[in-house]
Amino acid sequence: MKKKIWIWNHYATDMFFNKGGRHYWFAENLNKNGYETTIFCANTRHNTEEVIDLNNKKYLIKTVNDIPFVFVQTTPYTGNGMSRVKNMVWFYKNLFPVAKEYAKKYGKPDVILASSVHPLTLVAGIKIAKKFGIPCICEVRDLWPEAIFAFDKAKEKSLLGRILVAGEYWIYRNADALIFTKEGDTDYIKEKKWDTAQGGKIDLNKCFYINNGIDIEAFNQNIDEYVIDDEDLNSEKFNVVYAGSIRPVNDVGKILTAAKLLKDQQDIQFLIYGDGNQRPMLEQRIIDEGLTNVKMKGFINKKYIPYILSKASVNLLNYSQTQYNWSRGNSSNKLFEYMASGKPVISTVKMGYSIIEKYQCGIELENSTPQELADAIIKIKNMSESEYKKIGENARIGAEDFDFNLLTKKLIDVIEGVG
């Protein structure tokens, strides 16, 4: 008899439409391995005003590629204020009646995989799994209280901060297994002295590392199927490509400053794909500073990203060194797309548990300055053909270790371990 797996991710809604993403690929590969997988998500699409009409019901089921998606009723929201908090709370509250009714119709699951970003999904997973008498695996994709403290949204020693940390500890204690997406995330548990070796209640043997990754077959297929007719991208110039959000944490202004330093290098151009709240400001900078070697391409559909990256000469993993704790590693989807493209990667931050260093597929900057970035670009541009090809091949081979076929096997080990 097939094991039923329920995957809960508030923000998996886009995966239904994109036919891709972490939990879509997990579900797809779990089904290939004889499991029966269902994804529960919100009926709102993140960063849009789009709401899926549920016909006045608490949930709606839609199926794509034999994966049922259960869209759970939530409230619309914009931005990151109280309307978004309300959206999270309603998703949490409605999971309880929806899970009960869905289980009555289709049978209860054997395992629940509850995934953050926000912790209420994990709390619901633990509580509902307990009612069903089944295990709950909690997947922590962001150390959410730490991130809140880092962005100064709350102080760790404040009442709210202490409540958040206590809630985090409760989740870690009560989960039957914990999956972290960064290799060094369990260092956080040790730093808090929550592990059993230091008198805490969390057994590190129930903690597992499964990073984000990529469907390499789909990525390569998209290179051939979704081609962009772009004279900049298809020019003979050395293309320095950034693809991603344009927000403070991405520090895209640093790329513009590096481009200014390389203004006299006529055969180097910077192509920036993506959108975000800093885009208008940076577009104005390009005009004001006469940066003719920088092209802001705007939002691009994800299906075109593989082709774009394949036409790059080097891909930039660009972040702010100060707005995130990079010591525990990186789980950026972008990194694995960059690697799969078979092109060298430059990271503007030095990371712990470095994947770039492990696979020798690029350069990590020590000091994260525009001058250092400009120097790294020139270094890669001036490499011998054999050295350049070797780094690109290292990237492509490294990406294979993060293919979802392999990552799903790791997940199956966790599922069978708790089941």
XYZ file of C-alpha atoms in Angstrom, residues 31-370:
340
model
C 5.317 9.728 -6.569
C 7.831 8.105 -8.925
C 9.121 6.176 -5.916
C 5.714 4.775 -4.997
C 4.406 7.396 -2.579
C 1.130 9.312 -2.816
C 1.891 12.984 -2.256
C -0.418 15.954 -1.700
C 0.661 19.599 -1.358
C -1.285 22.019 0.865
C -0.769 25.756 0.240
C -2.527 29.118 0.522
C -5.053 30.331 -2.038
C -3.104 33.609 -2.303
C -0.060 34.058 -4.548
C 2.931 35.677 -2.863
C 3.962 39.122 -4.151
C 0.795 39.422 -6.247
C -2.804 40.418 -5.600
C -4.046 37.213 -7.216
C -6.403 35.048 -5.164
C -7.638 31.603 -6.200
C -11.434 31.526 -5.963
C -12.553 28.703 -3.661
C -16.283 29.116 -4.388
C -16.988 30.081 -0.752
C -15.374 26.890 0.548
C -12.442 26.444 2.919
C -10.360 24.674 0.291
C -10.162 23.676 -3.348
C -8.287 20.776 -4.950
C -6.530 21.153 -8.294
C -4.198 18.557 -9.773
C -1.149 19.085 -11.956
C 0.995 16.186 -13.222
C -0.741 13.790 -10.801
C 0.096 16.030 -7.812
C -3.019 17.251 -5.950
C -2.684 20.809 -4.636
C -5.056 21.725 -1.808
C -5.540 25.511 -1.802
C -6.472 26.566 1.726
C -8.572 29.674 2.347
C -6.609 32.676 3.594
C -7.058 36.454 3.498
C -5.519 38.677 0.787
C -2.498 40.773 1.719
C -0.008 43.272 0.362
C 3.490 43.994 1.628
C 4.910 42.707 4.909
C 2.602 44.414 7.392
C -0.333 43.248 9.487
C -2.325 42.053 6.478
C 0.395 39.476 5.793
C 0.427 38.383 9.455
C -3.361 37.968 9.236
C -2.881 35.876 6.088
C -0.471 33.574 7.962
C -2.810 33.207 10.952
C -5.800 32.324 8.785
C -3.802 29.727 6.880
C -2.810 28.189 10.227
C -6.385 28.242 11.587
C -7.935 26.788 8.444
C -5.419 23.952 8.180
C -7.158 22.232 11.115
C -10.674 21.866 9.607
C -9.277 21.350 6.104
C -6.956 18.541 7.252
C -9.815 16.875 9.136
C -12.205 17.014 6.180
C -9.567 16.003 3.612
C -8.519 13.020 5.737
C -12.160 11.936 6.081
C -12.575 11.969 2.288
C -9.198 10.642 1.133
C -7.662 8.958 4.164
C -5.236 10.323 6.709
C -1.554 10.643 5.783
C 1.265 8.446 7.013
C 3.602 11.432 7.433
C 3.219 15.219 7.376
C 6.115 17.312 6.063
C 5.480 20.845 7.362
C 7.742 23.480 5.865
C 8.416 27.058 6.941
C 8.949 30.089 5.966
C 6.706 31.111 8.874
C 6.535 28.882 11.977
C 2.751 28.564 12.255
C 2.744 25.927 9.505
C 5.169 23.855 11.590
C 3.046 24.287 14.727
C -0.056 23.144 12.826
C 1.850 20.178 11.402
C 2.956 18.985 14.839
C -0.500 19.431 16.421
C -2.470 17.800 13.595
C 0.025 14.933 13.249
C -0.435 14.266 16.971
C -4.225 14.100 16.502
C -3.782 11.658 13.622
C -1.223 9.598 15.564
C 1.418 10.027 12.848
C 4.902 11.614 12.689
C 5.568 15.181 11.583
C 8.784 16.215 9.853
C 9.469 19.941 10.232
C 11.487 21.574 7.495
C 13.223 24.805 8.495
C 14.144 26.792 5.392
C 14.940 29.961 7.308
C 15.966 30.433 10.920
C 13.011 32.783 11.255
C 13.570 34.388 14.653
C 17.216 35.023 13.813
C 16.250 36.589 10.477
C 13.702 38.816 12.228
C 16.343 39.946 14.706
C 18.899 40.517 11.917
C 16.506 42.871 10.108
C 15.808 44.637 13.412
C 12.082 43.826 13.257
C 12.296 42.746 16.905
C 14.896 42.545 19.650
C 15.889 39.080 20.838
C 15.642 40.109 24.501
C 12.234 41.779 24.080
C 9.021 40.016 25.111
C 8.187 39.285 21.451
C 11.737 38.053 20.852
C 11.611 35.693 23.822
C 8.210 34.344 22.715
C 9.538 33.672 19.203
C 12.630 31.861 20.492
C 10.531 29.801 22.932
C 8.207 28.860 20.057
C 11.160 27.857 17.916
C 12.517 25.623 20.682
C 9.054 24.046 21.105
C 8.941 23.200 17.391
C 12.419 21.681 17.413
C 11.620 19.582 20.498
C 8.287 18.286 19.248
C 9.121 17.553 15.610
C 9.782 13.867 14.928
C 12.547 14.928 12.543
C 14.023 18.240 11.442
C 15.243 19.098 7.960
C 17.492 22.123 7.497
C 18.421 23.557 4.116
C 21.858 24.851 5.089
C 24.644 22.514 6.118
C 25.605 24.559 9.165
C 22.111 25.213 10.536
C 22.566 22.715 13.357
C 25.397 24.955 14.592
C 22.592 27.308 15.648
C 21.144 24.614 17.928
C 24.574 24.082 19.456
C 25.075 27.836 19.916
C 21.775 27.956 21.823
C 22.867 24.896 23.863
C 19.615 23.187 22.936
C 21.240 19.885 21.945
C 21.205 16.923 24.339
C 25.008 16.935 24.572
C 24.767 20.306 26.337
C 21.766 19.488 28.509
C 19.087 20.556 26.028
C 16.223 18.475 24.647
C 17.036 18.308 20.935
C 18.699 15.142 19.679
C 20.908 16.117 16.742
C 20.418 12.603 15.351
C 16.935 13.679 14.285
C 18.356 16.651 12.335
C 19.029 16.277 8.610
C 20.518 18.494 5.908
C 18.748 18.634 2.536
C 19.632 21.770 0.601
C 17.615 23.361 -2.149
C 18.488 22.197 -5.618
C 17.403 21.864 -9.192
C 15.680 19.575 -11.662
C 18.579 19.296 -14.090
C 16.562 17.536 -16.791
C 13.931 20.313 -16.775
C 16.655 22.991 -16.645
C 18.412 21.630 -19.740
C 15.090 21.212 -21.524
C 14.217 24.862 -20.843
C 17.533 26.002 -22.350
C 16.412 24.516 -25.656
C 12.686 25.305 -25.463
C 12.566 28.835 -24.037
C 14.972 30.976 -26.024
C 15.105 34.782 -25.850
C 15.950 36.897 -28.871
C 18.133 39.455 -27.069
C 20.955 41.159 -28.959
C 22.809 41.961 -25.713
C 22.627 38.399 -24.454
C 23.653 36.977 -27.810
C 26.497 39.426 -28.424
C 30.161 38.450 -28.460
C 30.843 40.496 -25.328
C 31.842 39.088 -21.932
C 28.416 38.865 -20.252
C 28.343 39.412 -16.486
C 24.849 38.237 -15.510
C 22.795 38.758 -12.364
C 19.312 37.208 -12.188
C 17.204 37.736 -9.088
C 15.467 40.198 -6.811
C 16.559 43.809 -6.610
C 16.125 44.577 -2.911
C 18.474 45.841 -0.156
C 19.607 42.317 0.811
C 20.703 41.721 -2.805
C 22.942 44.805 -2.807
C 22.673 45.229 -6.593
C 24.093 48.739 -6.262
C 27.478 47.093 -5.722
C 27.258 45.612 -9.233
C 26.716 49.087 -10.670
C 29.728 50.437 -8.779
C 31.865 47.559 -10.093
C 30.558 48.268 -13.604
C 31.636 51.891 -13.220
C 35.160 50.714 -12.368
C 35.181 48.618 -15.559
C 33.629 51.272 -17.787
C 36.677 51.404 -20.053
C 36.536 47.651 -20.737
C 34.523 47.881 -23.945
C 34.066 44.119 -24.272
C 32.470 43.628 -20.818
C 28.764 44.238 -20.197
C 26.535 43.742 -17.153
C 23.065 42.264 -17.722
C 20.708 42.485 -14.740
C 17.465 40.470 -14.815
C 14.841 40.885 -12.113
C 12.657 43.318 -10.243
C 12.314 44.782 -6.770
C 11.832 47.962 -4.800
C 15.337 49.276 -5.590
C 15.047 48.906 -9.355
C 13.838 52.488 -10.131
C 16.641 53.969 -8.028
C 19.282 51.854 -9.781
C 17.887 52.652 -13.225
C 18.253 56.336 -12.353
C 21.845 55.699 -11.251
C 22.625 54.144 -14.623
C 21.380 57.303 -16.361
C 23.031 59.735 -13.943
C 26.408 57.982 -14.046
C 26.349 57.171 -17.755
C 26.791 53.432 -17.208
C 26.390 52.338 -20.817
C 27.876 48.939 -19.926
C 24.880 48.054 -17.699
C 21.491 46.902 -19.016
C 18.557 46.479 -16.627
C 16.317 43.879 -18.254
C 13.466 43.889 -15.726
C 11.247 41.004 -14.681
C 11.715 37.790 -16.624
C 9.618 34.629 -16.526
C 11.474 31.851 -14.692
C 11.250 29.523 -17.684
C 13.717 31.767 -19.574
C 16.321 31.816 -16.787
C 18.154 28.624 -17.901
C 18.745 30.038 -21.396
C 19.864 33.407 -20.001
C 22.361 31.785 -17.624
C 23.669 29.536 -20.384
C 24.588 32.662 -22.389
C 26.456 34.265 -19.477
C 30.230 34.415 -19.278
C 30.056 34.588 -15.485
C 27.059 34.596 -13.109
C 26.895 36.820 -10.030
C 25.611 35.617 -6.670
C 25.248 39.054 -5.170
C 24.291 39.716 -1.544
C 24.876 42.125 1.299
C 27.508 40.789 3.695
C 25.805 42.438 6.678
C 22.090 41.700 6.204
C 22.278 37.944 6.697
C 24.325 35.397 8.626
C 26.268 33.539 5.919
C 28.395 31.500 8.326
C 26.100 28.456 8.140
C 26.064 28.149 4.371
C 23.793 29.015 1.463
C 20.550 27.479 0.234
C 19.861 29.896 -2.602
C 17.999 28.321 -5.535
C 19.913 30.759 -7.698
C 23.256 29.143 -6.827
C 22.160 25.763 -8.178
C 20.736 27.305 -11.352
C 24.035 29.112 -11.856
C 25.979 25.890 -11.353
C 23.715 23.915 -13.703
C 24.409 26.474 -16.445
C 28.035 25.317 -16.439
C 29.443 28.826 -16.031
C 31.753 30.219 -13.304
C 30.084 31.822 -10.283
C 31.248 34.892 -8.377
C 29.773 35.299 -4.887
C 30.085 38.729 -3.326
C 29.961 37.196 0.155
C 32.218 34.669 1.853
C 30.134 31.789 3.171
C 30.627 29.072 5.703
C 30.225 25.497 4.432
C 30.969 26.971 1.005
C 29.562 25.039 -1.952
C 31.531 27.208 -4.389
C 34.752 26.379 -2.569
C 33.889 22.682 -2.256
C 33.302 22.268 -5.994
C 35.925 24.816 -7.111
C 33.395 26.442 -9.405
C 34.054 30.134 -8.895
C 35.287 32.898 -6.619
C 34.036 34.124 -3.240
C 35.035 37.655 -2.304
C 36.844 38.168 0.996
C 35.872 41.794 1.622
C 32.779 42.234 -0.543
C 33.911 45.513 -2.138
C 33.080 46.744 -5.666
